[in-house]
Coordinates of C-alpha atoms in Angstrom, one line a residue:
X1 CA -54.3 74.3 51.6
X2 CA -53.1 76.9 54.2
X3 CA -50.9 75.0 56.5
X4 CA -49.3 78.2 58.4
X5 CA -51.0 81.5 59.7
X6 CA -50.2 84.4 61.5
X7 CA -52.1 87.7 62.8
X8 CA -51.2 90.8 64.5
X9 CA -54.0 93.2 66.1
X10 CA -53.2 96.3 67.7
X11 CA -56.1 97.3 69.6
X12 CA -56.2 101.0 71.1
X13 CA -59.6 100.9 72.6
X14 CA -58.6 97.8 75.2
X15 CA -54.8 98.7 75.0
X16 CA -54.0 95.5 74.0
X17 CA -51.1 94.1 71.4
X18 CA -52.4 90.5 70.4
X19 CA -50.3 87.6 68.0
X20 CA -51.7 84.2 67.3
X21 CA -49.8 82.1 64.9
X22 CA -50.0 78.3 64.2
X23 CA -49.0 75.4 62.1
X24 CA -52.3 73.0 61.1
X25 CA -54.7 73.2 63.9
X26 CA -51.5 74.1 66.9
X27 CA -51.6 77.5 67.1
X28 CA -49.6 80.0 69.9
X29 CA -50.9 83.1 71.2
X30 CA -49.8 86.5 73.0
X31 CA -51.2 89.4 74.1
X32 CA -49.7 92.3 75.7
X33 CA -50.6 95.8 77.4
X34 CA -49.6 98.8 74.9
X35 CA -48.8 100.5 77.6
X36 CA -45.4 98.4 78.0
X37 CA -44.3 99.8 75.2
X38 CA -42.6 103.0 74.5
X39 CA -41.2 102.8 70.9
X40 CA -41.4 101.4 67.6
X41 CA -38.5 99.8 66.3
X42 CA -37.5 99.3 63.1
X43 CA -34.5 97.0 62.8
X44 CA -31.7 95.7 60.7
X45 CA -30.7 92.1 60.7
X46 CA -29.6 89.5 58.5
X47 CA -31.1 85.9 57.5
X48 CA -29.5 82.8 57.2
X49 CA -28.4 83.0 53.8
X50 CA -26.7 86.8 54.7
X51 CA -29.5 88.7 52.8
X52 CA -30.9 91.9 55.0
X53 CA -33.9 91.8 56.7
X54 CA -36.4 94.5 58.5
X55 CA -37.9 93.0 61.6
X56 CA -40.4 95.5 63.1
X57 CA -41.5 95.2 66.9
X58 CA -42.8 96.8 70.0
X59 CA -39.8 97.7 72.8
X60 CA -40.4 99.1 76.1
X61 CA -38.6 99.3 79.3
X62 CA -36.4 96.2 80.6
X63 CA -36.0 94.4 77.5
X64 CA -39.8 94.2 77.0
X65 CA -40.6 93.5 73.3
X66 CA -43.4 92.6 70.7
X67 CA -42.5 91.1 67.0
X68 CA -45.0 92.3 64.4
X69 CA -43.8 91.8 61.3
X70 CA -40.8 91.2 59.3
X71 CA -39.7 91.7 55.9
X72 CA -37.3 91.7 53.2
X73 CA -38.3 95.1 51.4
X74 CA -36.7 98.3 53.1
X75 CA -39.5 100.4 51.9
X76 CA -42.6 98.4 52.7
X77 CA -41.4 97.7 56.2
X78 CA -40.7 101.5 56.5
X79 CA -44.3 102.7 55.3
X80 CA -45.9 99.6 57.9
X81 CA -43.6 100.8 60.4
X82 CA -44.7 104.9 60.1
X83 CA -48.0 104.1 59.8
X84 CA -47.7 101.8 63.0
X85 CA -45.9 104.8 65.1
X86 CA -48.5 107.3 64.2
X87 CA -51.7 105.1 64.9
X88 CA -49.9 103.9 68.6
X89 CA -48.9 107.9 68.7
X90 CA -45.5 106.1 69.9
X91 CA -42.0 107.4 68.7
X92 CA -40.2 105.4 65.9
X93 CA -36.6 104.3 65.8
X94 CA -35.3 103.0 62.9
X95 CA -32.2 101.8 62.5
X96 CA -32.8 99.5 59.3
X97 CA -30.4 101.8 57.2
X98 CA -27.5 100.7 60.0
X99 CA -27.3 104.2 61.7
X100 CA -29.9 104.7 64.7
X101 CA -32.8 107.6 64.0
X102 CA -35.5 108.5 66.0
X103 CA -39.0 110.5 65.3
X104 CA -41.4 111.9 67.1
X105 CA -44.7 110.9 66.3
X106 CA -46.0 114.1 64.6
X107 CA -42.7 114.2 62.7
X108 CA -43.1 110.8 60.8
X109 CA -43.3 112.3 57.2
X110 CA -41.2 115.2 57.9
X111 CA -38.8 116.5 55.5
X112 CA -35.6 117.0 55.7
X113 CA -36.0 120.4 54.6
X114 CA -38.6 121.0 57.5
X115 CA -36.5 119.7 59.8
X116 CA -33.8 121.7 59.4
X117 CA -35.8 124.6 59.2
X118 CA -38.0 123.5 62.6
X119 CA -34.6 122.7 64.4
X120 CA -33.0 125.8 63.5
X121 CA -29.7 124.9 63.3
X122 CA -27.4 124.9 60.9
X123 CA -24.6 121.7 60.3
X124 CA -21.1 122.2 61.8
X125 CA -19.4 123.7 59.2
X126 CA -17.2 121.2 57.1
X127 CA -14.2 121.9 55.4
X128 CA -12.9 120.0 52.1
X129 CA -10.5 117.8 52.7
X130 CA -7.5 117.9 51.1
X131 CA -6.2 115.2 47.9
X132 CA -10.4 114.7 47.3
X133 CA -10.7 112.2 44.8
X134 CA -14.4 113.6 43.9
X135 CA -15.0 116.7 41.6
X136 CA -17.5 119.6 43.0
X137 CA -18.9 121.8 41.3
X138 CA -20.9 124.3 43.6
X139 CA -23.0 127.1 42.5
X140 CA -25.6 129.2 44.6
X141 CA -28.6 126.8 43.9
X142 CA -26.9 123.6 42.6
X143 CA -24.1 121.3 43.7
X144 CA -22.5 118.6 41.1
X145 CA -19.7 115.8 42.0
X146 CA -18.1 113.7 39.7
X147 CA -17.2 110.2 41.6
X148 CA -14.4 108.5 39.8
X149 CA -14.5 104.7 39.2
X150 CA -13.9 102.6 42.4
X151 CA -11.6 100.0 41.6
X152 CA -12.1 96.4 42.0
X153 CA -11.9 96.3 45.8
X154 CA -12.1 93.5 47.7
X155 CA -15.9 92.0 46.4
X156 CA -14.3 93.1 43.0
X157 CA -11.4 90.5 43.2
X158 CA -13.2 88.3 44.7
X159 CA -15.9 88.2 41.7
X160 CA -13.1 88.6 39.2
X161 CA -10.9 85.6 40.9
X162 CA -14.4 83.4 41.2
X163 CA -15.2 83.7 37.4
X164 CA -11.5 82.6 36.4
X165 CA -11.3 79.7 38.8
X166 CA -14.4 78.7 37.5
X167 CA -13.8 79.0 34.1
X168 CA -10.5 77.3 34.4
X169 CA -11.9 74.6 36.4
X170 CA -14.4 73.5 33.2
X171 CA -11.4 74.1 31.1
X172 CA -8.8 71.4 32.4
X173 CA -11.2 68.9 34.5
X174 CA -14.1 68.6 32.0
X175 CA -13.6 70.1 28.6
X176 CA -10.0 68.8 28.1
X177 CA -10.2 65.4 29.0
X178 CA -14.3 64.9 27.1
X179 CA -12.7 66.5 23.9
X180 CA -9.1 64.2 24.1
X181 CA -11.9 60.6 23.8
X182 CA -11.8 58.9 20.7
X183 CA -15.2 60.3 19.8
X184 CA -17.1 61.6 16.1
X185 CA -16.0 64.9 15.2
X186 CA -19.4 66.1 15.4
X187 CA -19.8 64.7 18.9
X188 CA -16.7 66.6 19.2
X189 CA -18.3 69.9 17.9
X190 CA -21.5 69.5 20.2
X191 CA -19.1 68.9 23.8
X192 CA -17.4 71.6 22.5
X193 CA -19.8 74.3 22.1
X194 CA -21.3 73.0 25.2
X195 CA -18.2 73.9 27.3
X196 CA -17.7 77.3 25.5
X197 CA -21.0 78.7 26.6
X198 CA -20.3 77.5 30.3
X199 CA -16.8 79.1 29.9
X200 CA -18.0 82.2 28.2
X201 CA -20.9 83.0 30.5
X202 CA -18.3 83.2 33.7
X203 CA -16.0 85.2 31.5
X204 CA -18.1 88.0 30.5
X205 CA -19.3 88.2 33.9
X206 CA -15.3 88.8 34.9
X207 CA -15.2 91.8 31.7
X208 CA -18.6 93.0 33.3
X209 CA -17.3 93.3 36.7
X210 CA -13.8 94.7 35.6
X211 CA -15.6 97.4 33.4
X212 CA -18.2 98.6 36.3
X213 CA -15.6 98.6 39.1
X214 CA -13.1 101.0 36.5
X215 CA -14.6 102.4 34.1
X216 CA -17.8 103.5 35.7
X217 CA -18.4 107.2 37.7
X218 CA -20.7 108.6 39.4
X219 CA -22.6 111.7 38.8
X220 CA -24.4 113.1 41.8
X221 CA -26.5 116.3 41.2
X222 CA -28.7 117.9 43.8
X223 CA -30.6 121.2 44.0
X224 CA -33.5 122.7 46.1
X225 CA -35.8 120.2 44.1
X226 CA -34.3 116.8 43.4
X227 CA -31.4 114.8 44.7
X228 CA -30.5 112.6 41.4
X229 CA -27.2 110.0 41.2
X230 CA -26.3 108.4 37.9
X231 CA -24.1 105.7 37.7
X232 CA -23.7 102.3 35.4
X233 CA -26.1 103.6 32.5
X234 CA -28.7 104.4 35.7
X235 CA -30.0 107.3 36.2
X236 CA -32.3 107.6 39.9
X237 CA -34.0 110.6 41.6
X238 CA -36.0 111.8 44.9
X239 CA -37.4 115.1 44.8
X240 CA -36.6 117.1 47.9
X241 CA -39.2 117.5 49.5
X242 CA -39.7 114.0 49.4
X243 CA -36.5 113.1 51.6
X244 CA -36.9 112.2 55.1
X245 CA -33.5 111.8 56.2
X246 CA -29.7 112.0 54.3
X247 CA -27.4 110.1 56.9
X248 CA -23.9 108.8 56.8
X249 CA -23.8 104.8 57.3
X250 CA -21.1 102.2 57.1
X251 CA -18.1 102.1 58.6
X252 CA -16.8 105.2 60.8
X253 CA -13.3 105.3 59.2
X254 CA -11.6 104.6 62.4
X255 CA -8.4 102.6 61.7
X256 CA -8.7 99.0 62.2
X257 CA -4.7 98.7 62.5
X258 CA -2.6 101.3 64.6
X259 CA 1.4 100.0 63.2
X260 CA 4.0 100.1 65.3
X261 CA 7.9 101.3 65.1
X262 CA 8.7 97.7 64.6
X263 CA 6.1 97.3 61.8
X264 CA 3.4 95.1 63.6
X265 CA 0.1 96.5 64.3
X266 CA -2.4 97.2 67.1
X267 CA -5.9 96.0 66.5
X268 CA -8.1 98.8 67.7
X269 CA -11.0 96.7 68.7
X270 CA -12.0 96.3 72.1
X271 CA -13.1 92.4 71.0
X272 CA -10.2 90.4 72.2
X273 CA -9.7 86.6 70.4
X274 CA -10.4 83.5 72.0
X275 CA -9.1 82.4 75.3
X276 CA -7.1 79.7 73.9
X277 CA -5.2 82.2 71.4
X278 CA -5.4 85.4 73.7
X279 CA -2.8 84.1 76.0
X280 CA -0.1 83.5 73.4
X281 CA -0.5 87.1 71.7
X282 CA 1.4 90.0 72.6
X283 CA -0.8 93.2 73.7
X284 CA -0.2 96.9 72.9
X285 CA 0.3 99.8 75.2
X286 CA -3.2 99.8 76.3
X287 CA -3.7 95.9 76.5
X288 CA -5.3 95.6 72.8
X289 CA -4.1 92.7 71.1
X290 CA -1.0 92.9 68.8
X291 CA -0.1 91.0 65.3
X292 CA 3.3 90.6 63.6
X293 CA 4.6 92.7 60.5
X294 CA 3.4 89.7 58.3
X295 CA -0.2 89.5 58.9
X296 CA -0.1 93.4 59.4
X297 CA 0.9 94.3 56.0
X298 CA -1.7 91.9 55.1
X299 CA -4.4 93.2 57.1
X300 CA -3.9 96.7 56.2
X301 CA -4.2 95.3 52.3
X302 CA -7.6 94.1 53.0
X303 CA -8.6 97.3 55.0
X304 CA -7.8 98.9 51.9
X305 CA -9.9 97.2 49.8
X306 CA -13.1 97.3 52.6
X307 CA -15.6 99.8 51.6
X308 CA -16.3 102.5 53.6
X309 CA -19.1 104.8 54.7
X310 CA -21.5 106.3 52.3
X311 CA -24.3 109.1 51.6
X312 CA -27.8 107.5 52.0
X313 CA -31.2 109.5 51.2
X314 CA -34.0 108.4 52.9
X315 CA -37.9 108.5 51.9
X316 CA -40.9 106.6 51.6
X317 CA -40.7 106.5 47.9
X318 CA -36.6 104.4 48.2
X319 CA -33.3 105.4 48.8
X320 CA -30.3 106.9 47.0
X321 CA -26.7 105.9 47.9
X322 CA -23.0 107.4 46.9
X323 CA -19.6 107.7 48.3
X324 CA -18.9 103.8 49.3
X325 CA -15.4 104.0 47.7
X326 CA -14.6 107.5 48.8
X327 CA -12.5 108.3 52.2
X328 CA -14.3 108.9 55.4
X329 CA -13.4 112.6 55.6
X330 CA -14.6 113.2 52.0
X331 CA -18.2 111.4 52.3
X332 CA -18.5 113.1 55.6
X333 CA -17.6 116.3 53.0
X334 CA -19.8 115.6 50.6
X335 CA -22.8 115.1 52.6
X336 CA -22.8 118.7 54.5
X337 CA -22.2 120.1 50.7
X338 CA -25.8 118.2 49.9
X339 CA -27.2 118.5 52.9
X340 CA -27.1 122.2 52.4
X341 CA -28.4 122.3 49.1
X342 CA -31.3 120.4 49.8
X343 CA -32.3 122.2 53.0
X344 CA -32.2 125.9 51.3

């Protein structure tokens, strides 16, 4: 039984973009001119449950837009959307990886590599930073960095602090007070091993996580024919002509506190609280709002543990991602030393 139904059709010979979707026997239709449109846009966004989704649409002029299709796999929505741009002949911006990038229609399945060399221009030289915590190893042809461990971080703890609560949650609500009843000993047995496995199960998960977040590197090789990263007993590869785009995503490493002499801190964000707290907080030098040593040293704790940006390669075949643990300056490093490699 087919309750719910949807169809797109793009139609170049009339110039029309038409929808119809329906639940039972209501259905809703729309049609627009493809001439409204002068982009197609692939977009991040996030569902109710947090997970990442890639809606793709038609944008024009004056907010003028089209939904086509949505989905959950990066890839899939990336192929539909390229193969949407070049039968339109339209341009396509994507911004599902976070950062906005936009190709020309006869570009779609350009490589990096051709890019570069089509563009004619060289990277602004980088220079490495100094106290890296990488390793690189550069040769002529070949570029290898070591990424140590990233420490537990803040989704670290929080995993690590979930499993323990949980654990001793079953340990002095349930287990204790089942085993202290005057029950058989084999009934005894039975609760018993019952409890273990749910107290086991949340405390190998808090080893796992402890052992990936410190004991686990990176290795990142890349040469004029593969980008590869290894990491947690996985080894994954793009060859390089295959690569589409090698960006830097996440978050800029712009401060989020600037402290001041009397150790409270400046948030640098130009979004200012509510009105019924914005009133009662002090404001900085340039009217930003202002918090007190307290919650300063606390915010700084948590900025340390906030990932940063990272090294994404892009292509129709997946993605490969490095760096997240690394400091702004380095993965901005580390890019330009790949970048180069795989554009030679």
């Amino acid at each position: 039984l087919m309750t719910a139904r949807s169809r797109v059709v793009l139609d170049r010979r009339e110039g029309t973009a038409a929808s119809r979707s329906g639940v039972l026997w209501f259905s809703k239709r729309e049609e627009r001119r493809l001439g409204e449109f002068s982009t197609v846009v692939l977009d991040l966004e996030k569902d109710s449950d947090g997970d990442p989704t890639y809606p793709l649409r038609l944008e024009g002029r004056s907010d003028v837009s089209f939904d086509l299709q949505g989905g959950a796999d990066s890839a899939d929505q990336r192929r539909l959307a390229e193969e949407v741009a070049a039968f339109l002949d339209l341009p396509l911006t994507d911004r599902s990886s976070g950062t906005e990038v936009v190709r020309q229609p006869e570009h779609l399945d350009e490589s990096l590599r051709d890019t570069a060399r089509r563009e004619g221009s060289g990277d602004t030289p980088v220079h490495r930073p100094p106290g890296m915590l990488s390793q690189v190893s550069e040769a002529s042809d070949r570029v290898e960095i070591r990424i140590p461990p990233p420490g537990l971080g803040l989704e670290g703890w929080a995993q690590v602090v979930g499993g323990l609560l949980f654990a001793g949650v079953a340990i002095v609500f349930f287990a204790r007070p089942v085993l202290s009843l005057p029950v058989p000993e084999d009934f005894r047995w039975v609760v018993l091993l019952i409890f273990g496995l749910l107290i086991v199960g949340p405390l190998l998960g808090v080893a796992r996580t402890v052992w990936r977040h410190t004991r686990c590197g990176v290795l990142v090789t890349a040469d004029a024919t593969r980008l590869a990263v290894k990491g947690r007993g996985r080894r994954r590869e793009l060859p390089a002509d295959a690569i589409e785009e090698l960006l830097v995503v996440g978050r800029d490493g712009r401060p989020l506190l600037q402290m001041l002499p009397d150790g409270s801190a400046q948030l640098n964000t130009d979004e200012l609280p509510p009105d019924d707290l914005a009133h009662r907080m002090r404001r900085g030098p340039d009217g930003k709002p202002v918090v007190g040593p307290k919650l300063a040293a606390f915010l700084r704790w948590i900025e340390r543990m906030m990932p940063g940006p990272e090294v994404v390669a892009r292509s129709d075949r997946g993605e490969l991602r490095f760096g997240k643990s690394l400091p702004p300056q380095e993965v901005r490093y580390l890019h330009a030393v790949v970048k180069a490699v795989l554009t030679r």
